[in-house]
Coordinates of C-alpha atoms and ligand atoms in Angstrom, one line a residue:
Chain A
M111 CA 72.2 -21.7 -53.5
I112 CA 72.5 -18.0 -54.0
L113 CA 73.9 -18.4 -57.5
E114 CA 73.1 -21.2 -59.9
V115 CA 74.5 -21.3 -63.4
R116 CA 73.0 -24.1 -65.5
D117 CA 74.4 -25.3 -68.7
I118 CA 75.1 -21.9 -70.2
R119 CA 76.5 -21.4 -73.7
S120 CA 78.0 -18.0 -74.4
F121 CA 79.1 -16.2 -77.5
Y122 CA 81.2 -13.3 -78.6
G123 CA 79.3 -12.6 -81.9
E124 CA 79.3 -15.9 -83.7
T125 CA 82.1 -17.4 -81.7
E126 CA 81.1 -19.8 -78.9
V127 CA 83.3 -19.5 -75.8
L128 CA 81.3 -21.4 -73.2
F129 CA 80.0 -24.8 -74.1
G130 CA 77.5 -25.6 -71.3
V131 CA 79.0 -24.3 -68.1
S132 CA 77.3 -25.2 -64.8
L133 CA 78.3 -24.0 -61.4
E134 CA 76.8 -23.1 -58.0
V135 CA 77.8 -20.9 -55.2
D136 CA 76.1 -20.9 -51.8
A137 CA 75.6 -17.9 -49.5
G138 CA 78.8 -17.4 -47.5
E139 CA 80.7 -19.7 -49.7
V140 CA 84.0 -19.0 -51.4
V141 CA 84.2 -20.8 -54.7
A142 CA 87.4 -20.8 -56.8
L143 CA 87.2 -20.9 -60.6
L144 CA 90.6 -22.0 -62.0
G145 CA 92.0 -22.9 -65.4
P146 CA 94.5 -22.0 -68.0
N147 CA 94.5 -18.8 -70.0
G148 CA 91.6 -18.6 -72.4
A149 CA 89.7 -21.3 -70.5
G150 CA 86.6 -19.0 -70.2
K151 CA 86.8 -17.9 -66.6
T152 CA 86.4 -14.2 -67.4
S153 CA 83.7 -15.0 -69.9
T154 CA 81.8 -16.9 -67.2
L155 CA 81.8 -13.9 -64.9
R156 CA 80.8 -11.6 -67.8
S157 CA 78.0 -14.0 -68.7
I158 CA 76.6 -13.8 -65.2
L159 CA 76.4 -10.0 -65.6
N160 CA 75.0 -10.3 -69.1
L161 CA 78.0 -8.5 -70.6
T162 CA 78.7 -11.5 -72.8
E163 CA 75.8 -13.0 -74.7
V164 CA 74.3 -16.1 -73.1
K165 CA 72.3 -18.0 -75.8
R166 CA 71.4 -21.1 -73.9
G167 CA 71.0 -22.1 -70.3
E168 CA 69.8 -20.4 -67.2
I169 CA 71.3 -18.2 -64.5
R170 CA 69.5 -17.8 -61.2
F171 CA 70.6 -15.4 -58.4
D172 CA 69.0 -15.2 -55.0
G173 CA 65.9 -17.1 -56.2
K174 CA 65.4 -15.0 -59.3
N175 CA 66.0 -15.9 -62.9
I176 CA 68.5 -13.3 -64.1
T177 CA 69.4 -14.8 -67.5
R178 CA 69.8 -12.0 -70.0
A179 CA 68.4 -9.4 -67.6
A180 CA 69.8 -5.9 -68.0
T181 CA 73.3 -5.6 -66.4
H182 CA 72.2 -2.8 -64.1
T183 CA 69.3 -4.9 -62.8
I184 CA 71.7 -7.7 -62.1
A185 CA 74.0 -5.3 -60.3
R186 CA 71.1 -4.0 -58.3
A187 CA 70.0 -7.5 -57.3
G188 CA 73.4 -7.7 -55.5
I189 CA 76.1 -9.0 -57.8
A190 CA 79.3 -7.0 -57.8
W191 CA 82.2 -7.5 -60.2
V192 CA 85.8 -6.7 -59.7
P193 CA 87.2 -7.0 -63.2
D194 CA 90.7 -8.2 -63.9
D195 CA 91.6 -4.8 -65.4
R196 CA 90.0 -2.9 -62.5
R197 CA 87.9 -0.5 -64.6
I198 CA 87.4 2.3 -62.2
F199 CA 86.5 5.7 -63.4
P200 CA 89.8 7.3 -64.1
T201 CA 89.0 11.0 -63.8
L202 CA 87.0 10.7 -60.7
T203 CA 88.6 10.8 -57.2
V204 CA 88.8 7.7 -55.0
E205 CA 85.9 9.1 -52.9
R206 CA 83.8 9.8 -56.0
N207 CA 84.4 6.4 -57.4
L208 CA 83.1 4.9 -54.2
S209 CA 80.2 7.3 -53.7
I210 CA 78.9 6.7 -57.2
A211 CA 78.9 3.0 -56.6
K212 CA 76.8 3.2 -53.5
K213 CA 73.4 1.5 -53.7
T214 CA 70.9 -0.4 -51.6
T215 CA 70.2 -4.1 -52.2
R216 CA 68.7 -6.6 -49.9
F217 CA 72.3 -7.2 -48.7
R218 CA 74.4 -5.0 -46.4
A219 CA 76.3 -2.1 -47.8
W220 CA 79.8 -1.6 -46.5
S221 CA 80.7 1.9 -45.3
E222 CA 83.7 3.7 -46.7
R223 CA 85.1 3.6 -43.2
E224 CA 85.1 -0.2 -43.3
C225 CA 86.8 -0.2 -46.7
F226 CA 89.5 2.1 -45.3
E227 CA 89.9 -0.3 -42.4
L228 CA 90.5 -3.1 -44.8
F229 CA 92.8 -1.2 -47.0
S230 CA 94.5 1.4 -44.8
A231 CA 96.4 2.9 -47.7
L232 CA 93.1 4.1 -49.4
E233 CA 92.3 6.5 -46.7
Y234 CA 95.1 8.9 -47.6
L235 CA 94.2 8.6 -51.3
R236 CA 90.6 9.8 -51.0
Q237 CA 91.0 13.0 -52.9
R238 CA 93.3 11.6 -55.5
E239 CA 92.2 11.1 -59.1
C240 CA 92.1 7.4 -59.9
E241 CA 94.1 7.6 -63.1
D242 CA 97.2 8.5 -61.0
L243 CA 96.9 5.5 -58.8
S244 CA 99.2 2.5 -58.9
G245 CA 97.8 -0.8 -60.1
G246 CA 97.5 -2.1 -56.5
E247 CA 95.8 1.0 -55.3
M248 CA 93.3 0.8 -58.2
Q249 CA 92.6 -2.8 -57.2
M250 CA 91.8 -1.6 -53.6
V251 CA 89.4 0.9 -55.1
A252 CA 87.8 -1.7 -57.3
I253 CA 87.2 -4.0 -54.4
S254 CA 85.9 -1.3 -52.2
R255 CA 83.6 -0.1 -54.9
A256 CA 82.1 -3.6 -55.0
L257 CA 81.6 -3.6 -51.2
V258 CA 79.9 -0.2 -50.9
G259 CA 77.4 -1.4 -53.5
A260 CA 75.9 -3.9 -51.0
P261 CA 76.8 -7.2 -52.7
G262 CA 75.4 -10.6 -51.9
L263 CA 77.9 -12.1 -54.4
V264 CA 81.2 -10.7 -55.4
L265 CA 82.9 -11.9 -58.6
L266 CA 86.6 -11.4 -58.2
D267 CA 88.7 -11.7 -61.4
E268 CA 92.3 -12.3 -60.6
P269 CA 92.3 -9.9 -57.6
S270 CA 95.9 -10.6 -56.6
Q271 CA 97.3 -9.9 -60.0
G272 CA 100.3 -7.6 -59.7
L273 CA 99.8 -6.9 -56.0
A274 CA 102.5 -6.8 -53.4
P275 CA 102.3 -9.7 -50.8
K276 CA 101.0 -7.4 -48.1
I277 CA 98.0 -6.4 -50.3
V278 CA 97.4 -9.9 -51.4
H279 CA 97.1 -10.7 -47.8
D280 CA 94.6 -7.8 -47.4
V281 CA 92.6 -9.2 -50.3
L282 CA 92.5 -12.7 -48.8
R283 CA 91.5 -11.2 -45.4
T284 CA 88.7 -9.4 -47.2
I285 CA 87.4 -12.6 -48.7
G286 CA 87.4 -14.1 -45.2
R287 CA 85.4 -11.3 -43.9
L288 CA 82.9 -11.5 -46.7
K289 CA 82.5 -15.2 -46.0
S290 CA 81.9 -14.6 -42.4
E291 CA 79.1 -12.1 -43.2
G292 CA 77.4 -14.6 -45.5
V293 CA 78.4 -12.9 -48.7
A294 CA 79.3 -15.4 -51.5
V295 CA 82.5 -15.0 -53.5
L296 CA 83.4 -16.5 -56.9
L297 CA 87.1 -16.1 -57.2
V298 CA 89.1 -16.4 -60.4
E299 CA 92.8 -16.7 -59.7
Q300 CA 96.1 -17.3 -61.5
N301 CA 97.7 -18.5 -58.3
P302 CA 95.9 -21.7 -57.6
L303 CA 97.5 -22.5 -54.3
A304 CA 96.4 -19.2 -52.8
A305 CA 92.9 -19.6 -54.3
L306 CA 92.5 -23.2 -53.1
S307 CA 93.5 -22.3 -49.5
A308 CA 91.0 -19.4 -49.5
A309 CA 88.1 -21.4 -51.1
D310 CA 85.6 -24.0 -49.9
R311 CA 85.0 -25.5 -53.3
V312 CA 86.6 -25.3 -56.7
Y313 CA 85.7 -25.6 -60.4
V314 CA 88.4 -26.1 -63.0
M315 CA 87.7 -24.9 -66.5
D316 CA 89.4 -25.7 -69.8
K317 CA 88.4 -24.7 -73.3
G318 CA 85.0 -23.4 -72.3
R319 CA 84.0 -26.4 -70.2
I320 CA 84.1 -27.3 -66.5
V321 CA 86.5 -30.3 -66.3
H322 CA 86.6 -30.8 -62.5
H323 CA 84.7 -29.7 -59.5
G324 CA 84.9 -30.6 -55.8
A325 CA 86.2 -29.6 -52.4
A326 CA 89.1 -27.1 -52.5
R327 CA 90.9 -29.0 -49.8
G328 CA 90.6 -32.2 -51.9
L329 CA 92.5 -30.7 -54.8
L330 CA 95.0 -29.0 -52.5
E331 CA 95.9 -32.3 -50.9
N332 CA 95.8 -34.5 -54.0
S333 CA 99.0 -33.3 -55.7
A334 CA 98.7 -35.8 -58.6
M335 CA 95.3 -34.5 -59.6
R336 CA 96.4 -30.9 -59.0
T337 CA 99.4 -31.3 -61.3
R338 CA 97.2 -32.9 -64.0
L339 CA 94.5 -30.2 -63.8
L340 CA 96.5 -27.1 -62.9
G341 CA 100.1 -28.0 -63.6
V342 CA 101.2 -27.2 -60.0
Chain B
M287 CA 79.8 32.6 -62.1
L288 CA 79.4 35.9 -60.4
A289 CA 81.8 37.5 -62.9
T290 CA 79.7 36.1 -65.7
F291 CA 76.4 37.4 -64.2
V292 CA 77.9 40.8 -63.4
L293 CA 79.3 41.1 -66.9
F294 CA 75.9 40.3 -68.5
A295 CA 73.9 42.3 -66.0
T296 CA 75.8 45.5 -66.8
L297 CA 76.3 44.8 -70.5
P298 CA 73.6 47.2 -71.7
F299 CA 75.5 50.1 -70.0
W300 CA 78.9 49.6 -71.5
I301 CA 78.4 47.7 -74.7
K302 CA 77.9 50.8 -76.9
G303 CA 81.1 52.2 -75.4
V304 CA 83.1 49.3 -77.0
G305 CA 81.4 49.9 -80.3
L306 CA 78.8 47.1 -80.2
Y307 CA 75.1 47.1 -79.6
P308 CA 72.8 45.7 -76.8
Y309 CA 70.9 43.3 -79.2
L310 CA 74.1 41.4 -79.6
G311 CA 73.9 40.7 -75.9
V312 CA 70.5 39.2 -76.3
E313 CA 71.6 37.0 -79.1
V314 CA 74.7 35.9 -77.2
M315 CA 72.7 35.0 -74.1
I316 CA 70.2 33.0 -76.1
W317 CA 72.9 31.0 -77.8
I318 CA 74.7 30.5 -74.5
V319 CA 71.5 29.0 -73.0
Y320 CA 71.3 26.7 -76.0
A321 CA 75.0 25.8 -75.9
L322 CA 75.0 25.2 -72.1
G323 CA 72.1 22.8 -72.6
F324 CA 73.8 21.2 -75.5
N325 CA 76.9 20.7 -73.4
L326 CA 75.0 18.8 -70.8
L327 CA 74.9 16.2 -73.5
L328 CA 78.3 16.6 -75.3
G329 CA 80.6 17.7 -72.5
H330 CA 79.1 16.1 -69.4
A331 CA 77.6 12.9 -70.8
G332 CA 79.9 12.6 -73.7
L333 CA 77.0 12.1 -76.2
P334 CA 77.6 13.8 -79.5
S335 CA 74.5 15.3 -81.0
F336 CA 75.0 17.0 -84.4
G337 CA 71.3 17.7 -85.1
H338 CA 70.5 19.8 -82.0
G339 CA 69.3 22.7 -84.1
A340 CA 66.1 20.7 -84.5
Y341 CA 65.0 21.3 -80.9
F342 CA 66.2 25.0 -81.0
G343 CA 64.0 25.4 -84.0
V344 CA 61.1 23.4 -82.6
G345 CA 61.1 25.8 -79.6
A346 CA 61.1 28.8 -81.9
Y347 CA 58.1 27.4 -83.9
A348 CA 56.3 26.4 -80.8
F349 CA 56.5 29.9 -79.5
G350 CA 55.4 31.5 -82.8
L351 CA 52.6 29.0 -83.6
T352 CA 51.0 29.1 -80.2
Q353 CA 51.0 32.8 -80.4
L354 CA 49.7 33.1 -83.9
H355 CA 47.0 30.4 -83.6
W356 CA 46.1 30.2 -80.0
G357 CA 46.9 33.8 -79.0
L358 CA 49.2 32.7 -76.2
G359 CA 51.3 35.4 -74.7
L360 CA 54.9 35.4 -73.6
G361 CA 54.7 32.9 -70.6
G362 CA 52.4 30.4 -72.4
G363 CA 54.6 30.6 -75.6
L364 CA 57.8 30.0 -73.7
L365 CA 56.1 27.1 -71.8
F366 CA 55.1 25.5 -75.0
A367 CA 58.6 26.1 -76.5
V368 CA 60.1 24.3 -73.6
L369 CA 57.5 21.5 -73.8
A370 CA 57.8 21.1 -77.6
G371 CA 61.6 20.9 -77.4
G372 CA 61.4 18.4 -74.6
I373 CA 58.8 16.2 -76.2
A374 CA 60.7 16.2 -79.6
G375 CA 63.9 15.4 -77.7
A376 CA 62.2 12.7 -75.6
L377 CA 60.9 10.9 -78.7
V378 CA 64.2 11.0 -80.5
A379 CA 66.1 10.0 -77.4
A380 CA 63.8 7.0 -77.1
F381 CA 65.1 5.8 -80.5
I382 CA 68.8 6.5 -80.0
S383 CA 69.7 6.0 -76.4
H384 CA 70.7 2.4 -76.8
R385 CA 73.4 3.5 -79.3
R386 CA 76.8 5.0 -78.7
G387 CA 79.7 6.6 -80.5
I388 CA 79.4 7.2 -84.2
Y389 CA 76.0 5.4 -84.5
Y390 CA 74.6 7.8 -81.9
A391 CA 76.0 10.8 -83.7
L392 CA 74.7 9.6 -87.1
L393 CA 71.2 9.1 -85.7
T394 CA 71.1 12.5 -84.2
I395 CA 72.0 13.9 -87.6
A396 CA 69.3 11.9 -89.3
F397 CA 66.6 13.0 -86.9
G398 CA 67.8 16.6 -87.1
Q399 CA 67.5 16.4 -90.8
I400 CA 64.0 15.1 -90.6
F401 CA 62.9 18.0 -88.4
W402 CA 64.6 20.5 -90.7
F403 CA 63.0 18.9 -93.7
V404 CA 59.5 19.1 -92.2
A405 CA 60.0 22.7 -91.2
V406 CA 61.0 23.6 -94.8
K407 CA 58.3 21.5 -96.5
W408 CA 55.3 21.7 -94.3
H409 CA 54.4 25.1 -95.7
S410 CA 50.9 25.4 -94.4
V411 CA 52.1 25.3 -90.8
T412 CA 55.6 26.6 -90.9
R413 CA 55.4 28.9 -94.0
G414 CA 58.5 27.1 -95.2
E415 CA 61.5 29.2 -96.0
D416 CA 59.5 32.4 -95.5
G417 CA 59.2 31.6 -91.9
L418 CA 56.8 32.8 -89.3
L419 CA 56.7 36.5 -89.2
N420 CA 55.1 39.2 -87.0
I421 CA 55.6 37.4 -83.7
K422 CA 54.8 39.8 -80.9
R423 CA 57.0 40.2 -77.9
G424 CA 54.4 41.1 -75.4
S425 CA 55.3 42.5 -72.0
V426 CA 56.5 41.5 -68.6
L427 CA 55.3 43.1 -65.4
G428 CA 54.1 46.1 -67.4
Y429 CA 57.3 46.5 -69.3
P430 CA 56.8 46.1 -73.0
L431 CA 59.5 43.9 -74.5
E432 CA 59.5 46.0 -77.6
A433 CA 61.9 48.1 -75.7
L434 CA 65.3 46.6 -76.1
E435 CA 66.3 47.2 -72.5
S436 CA 63.3 45.2 -71.2
L437 CA 63.9 42.4 -73.7
Y438 CA 67.5 42.3 -72.6
F439 CA 66.7 42.0 -68.9
F440 CA 64.0 39.4 -69.6
C441 CA 66.5 37.2 -71.5
F442 CA 69.0 37.9 -68.8
A443 CA 66.6 36.6 -66.1
V444 CA 66.0 33.4 -68.1
F445 CA 69.7 33.0 -68.7
V446 CA 70.4 33.3 -65.0
V447 CA 67.8 30.7 -64.1
V448 CA 69.1 28.3 -66.7
V449 CA 72.7 28.7 -65.7
L450 CA 71.9 28.1 -62.0
L451 CA 69.7 25.1 -62.7
L452 CA 72.3 23.5 -65.0
W453 CA 75.1 24.2 -62.5
R454 CA 73.1 22.5 -59.8
L455 CA 72.3 19.6 -62.1
V456 CA 75.8 19.1 -63.3
H457 CA 77.1 19.0 -59.7
S458 CA 74.3 16.7 -58.5
P459 CA 74.5 12.9 -58.2
F460 CA 72.7 12.9 -61.6
G461 CA 75.5 14.9 -63.1
R462 CA 78.1 12.6 -61.6
V463 CA 76.5 9.6 -63.2
L464 CA 76.5 11.3 -66.5
S465 CA 80.2 11.9 -66.2
A466 CA 80.6 8.2 -65.3
I467 CA 78.7 7.3 -68.4
R468 CA 80.9 9.5 -70.4
Q469 CA 84.0 7.7 -69.1
N470 CA 82.6 4.3 -69.7
E471 CA 79.0 3.1 -70.2
T472 CA 79.8 -0.5 -69.3
R473 CA 81.3 0.4 -66.0
A474 CA 78.3 2.6 -65.1
R475 CA 76.1 -0.4 -66.0
F476 CA 77.8 -3.0 -63.8
V477 CA 78.0 -0.5 -61.0
G478 CA 74.2 -0.6 -61.2
Y479 CA 73.0 2.4 -63.3
N480 CA 70.4 2.2 -66.0
V481 CA 72.5 3.8 -68.6
W482 CA 69.7 4.0 -71.2
L483 CA 67.5 6.0 -68.8
Y484 CA 70.3 8.4 -68.0
K485 CA 71.1 8.9 -71.6
W486 CA 67.4 9.4 -72.4
L487 CA 67.1 12.0 -69.6
A488 CA 70.2 13.9 -70.6
F489 CA 69.0 14.2 -74.2
T490 CA 65.5 15.2 -73.2
L491 CA 66.7 17.8 -70.8
S492 CA 69.2 19.2 -73.3
A493 CA 66.5 19.4 -76.0
L494 CA 64.1 21.0 -73.5
I495 CA 66.7 23.7 -72.9
A496 CA 67.3 24.1 -76.6
G497 CA 63.5 24.6 -76.9
A498 CA 63.6 27.3 -74.3
A499 CA 66.4 29.0 -76.1
G500 CA 64.5 28.7 -79.4
G501 CA 61.4 30.3 -77.7
L502 CA 63.6 33.2 -76.7
L503 CA 65.0 33.4 -80.2
A504 CA 61.6 33.7 -81.8
L505 CA 60.7 36.3 -79.1
A506 CA 63.8 38.3 -79.8
Q507 CA 63.9 38.2 -83.6
Q508 CA 60.0 38.2 -83.8
S509 CA 60.1 35.4 -86.3
A510 CA 61.0 31.8 -86.7
Y511 CA 62.8 30.3 -89.7
P512 CA 63.9 26.8 -90.5
N513 CA 67.6 27.8 -91.0
V514 CA 68.5 27.3 -87.4
M515 CA 67.5 23.7 -87.8
S516 CA 69.9 23.0 -90.7
L517 CA 72.8 20.7 -90.3
H518 CA 75.0 23.7 -91.0
Q519 CA 73.7 25.8 -88.1
S520 CA 73.5 22.8 -85.8
G521 CA 77.2 22.7 -86.4
F522 CA 77.5 26.2 -84.9
V523 CA 76.6 25.1 -81.4
V524 CA 79.0 22.2 -81.6
M525 CA 81.8 24.6 -82.6
M526 CA 81.0 27.1 -79.9
T527 CA 81.0 24.4 -77.3
L528 CA 84.2 22.8 -78.4
V529 CA 86.1 26.0 -79.1
G530 CA 85.1 27.3 -75.7
G531 CA 86.2 24.1 -74.0
G532 CA 82.9 22.5 -73.0
L533 CA 84.6 19.2 -72.6
V534 CA 86.6 20.4 -69.6
S535 CA 84.6 23.3 -68.2
F536 CA 81.1 24.2 -67.4
W537 CA 81.8 27.7 -68.7
G538 CA 83.3 26.5 -72.0
P539 CA 80.1 27.0 -74.0
V540 CA 79.8 30.6 -72.6
L541 CA 83.3 31.5 -73.8
G542 CA 82.7 29.8 -77.2
A543 CA 79.4 31.6 -77.8
V544 CA 80.9 35.0 -76.9
L545 CA 83.8 34.4 -79.2
F546 CA 81.6 33.2 -82.0
F547 CA 79.5 36.3 -82.0
L548 CA 82.5 38.6 -81.6
A549 CA 84.0 36.9 -84.6
R550 CA 80.9 37.3 -86.5
D551 CA 80.5 41.0 -85.8
L552 CA 84.2 42.1 -85.7
L553 CA 85.7 39.9 -88.4
G554 CA 82.4 40.0 -90.2
A555 CA 82.9 43.7 -90.6
Y556 CA 86.0 43.1 -92.7
T557 CA 85.3 39.9 -94.4
E558 CA 82.4 37.8 -95.6
A559 CA 84.5 34.8 -94.8
W560 CA 84.5 35.3 -91.0
L561 CA 83.0 31.8 -90.5
L562 CA 86.0 30.4 -92.4
W563 CA 88.3 31.9 -89.8
Y564 CA 86.2 30.7 -87.0
G565 CA 86.1 27.3 -88.6
L566 CA 89.9 27.3 -88.8
L567 CA 90.1 28.2 -85.2
F568 CA 87.8 25.3 -84.5
M569 CA 90.1 22.9 -86.4
L570 CA 93.2 24.2 -84.7
I571 CA 91.6 23.7 -81.3
V572 CA 90.3 20.2 -82.1
L573 CA 93.8 19.3 -83.4
F574 CA 96.0 21.0 -80.8
K575 CA 94.0 21.9 -77.8
P576 CA 90.9 19.7 -77.4
E577 CA 90.3 21.3 -74.0
G578 CA 89.4 24.5 -75.8
L579 CA 89.8 28.1 -74.5
A580 CA 88.8 27.1 -71.1
G581 CA 91.6 24.6 -71.1
L582 CA 94.0 27.2 -72.4
L583 CA 93.0 29.6 -69.6
T584 CA 93.6 27.0 -66.8
D585 CA 97.0 26.3 -68.4
V586 CA 98.0 29.9 -68.2
R587 CA 96.7 30.3 -64.7
S588 CA 98.6 27.2 -63.4
R589 CA 101.8 27.8 -65.3
P590 CA 103.8 29.5 -62.5
S591 CA 103.2 26.6 -60.2
A592 CA 103.8 23.9 -62.8
Ligands
ATP73 N1 85.9 -9.7 -76.5 C1 86.1 -11.0 -77.1 N2 85.8 -11.2 -78.3 C2 86.0 -12.5 -78.9 N3 86.6 -13.5 -78.2 C3 86.9 -13.3 -76.9 C4 86.7 -12.0 -76.3 N4 87.1 -12.1 -75.0 C5 87.5 -13.4 -74.8 N5 87.4 -14.1 -76.0 C6 87.8 -15.5 -76.2 O1 87.0 -16.3 -75.3 C7 87.8 -17.3 -74.7 C8 87.8 -17.3 -73.2 O2 88.4 -16.1 -72.8 P1 88.4 -15.6 -71.3 O3 88.9 -14.2 -71.2 O4 87.1 -15.9 -70.7 O5 89.5 -16.6 -70.7 P2 90.1 -16.6 -69.2 O6 89.9 -17.9 -68.7 O7 89.6 -15.5 -68.4 O8 91.6 -16.4 -69.6 P3 92.8 -15.6 -68.8 O9 93.3 -16.5 -67.7 O10 93.8 -15.3 -69.8 O11 92.2 -14.3 -68.2 C9 89.2 -17.1 -75.3 O12 89.4 -18.0 -76.4 C10 89.2 -15.7 -75.8 O13 90.0 -15.6 -77.0
MG74 MG1 90.4 -13.7 -67.6

């Protein structure tokens, strides 16, 4: 297992938001993390990066205990985050946003060229300042930024939010390529059907707890359970 | 850049012609060095330091004290000014670099006040309000700096070196990380940067440059006083940097410092309250044109195409 999250309890100040969450992701595995709004999906990703305070439990990545390690050390170990609100550097150009995110880890760094192959639209935007980009373009930058940083695990928070079908397709294709290269993906999605068809396994969260886990296909095929857990 | 260098390189030859005096050029360059170093922190890294006079003053005292007690000359004195500014900055930075925003600013004020207080009260070393007097200028390559011209070109040389170094630094990967930190610390962190370390380095470098400027100040005015360390005078460098447009331009602090001293000498000839007018200008700029004079100039230049 490249990522093991064991029974973590996370807090915003005094407010507990995760009540003992455990999950695992294997190298080259795509794991979907689903659940209603406010379930704690984003908080789980933030906890892995130590951006939300983890008071109990343990997080291991690539054989090392990274619980409460400094965020930049976690990033340098090879965990990349694509936040739901993109969070690129607005006054830097696309090129600068990518070059500033380059780093070496024990995993493979993607070249800018490869990113432009994945998202052909980006190539023409290289010199543009990111604050002028559309939401979808920013998402392409955010994903590319994760890739040039040589990740072994990519945390994707609602990557298809607000994207045109063509780009959603590109994102799914990217996930497929990551998987084929042995990079792990933890995928949070609002669109459960797309997520389930891209994923190997799935965890469903509600109110800060994991309420279901199993094969993605199982949930995709069992419509009764799907309706009960996800409402679709 | 060339224009700035040419302007200052030729200044001794024309400044009397416009009714001013060469020593003003020395003062302006010293404050420009100080303000450019300060802007590494404020403009490029987005870290507000309101007690930066401390390191300027520490540099001046280091220059004076090493000369008066150890008999160090010009080179040694300046080296210690740089070191002392850098060490003081490094220590303070170690205490404040985990903070941001208003807390960061408040801590810089608190530490600045401590340095100022020590300078005023530690009479046996600093001579308190009387200051260190009779600092010698020494000579460079056989040119005694008692001669104003030599002093001017010596300061000019330091000024050129600092400008070039800072320019390189700001446009290096290090500078880009600072600007990323300015935009968002958390983002810089999850992209993999040790934000604390970068903030520490930025503060230390900035204090080191302030120390160098302080050493030059002691050299130029042949004395060192605590007044440059006060909160009040620490505010000057903030005003210069913002009025000039340090937030948007490398050259902002240069414009701001020049304007500050022109205001002091030209307005100051008519009214005691010149600082009030400069302060008003500062307020207007903060309110209506936070990009400062540099921002105003780029607006004017790009107007026809806009
Ligand atoms: N910064 C914060 N401070 C306090 N509470 C927060 C903060 N961010 C999130 N929460 C709370 O934590 C809980 C989980 O939120 P989280 O953002 O992790 O949910 P989510 O599953 O990602 O939801 P969504 O699908 O809407 O993105 C919610 O109750 C939310 O109100
Ligand atoms: Mg969320």
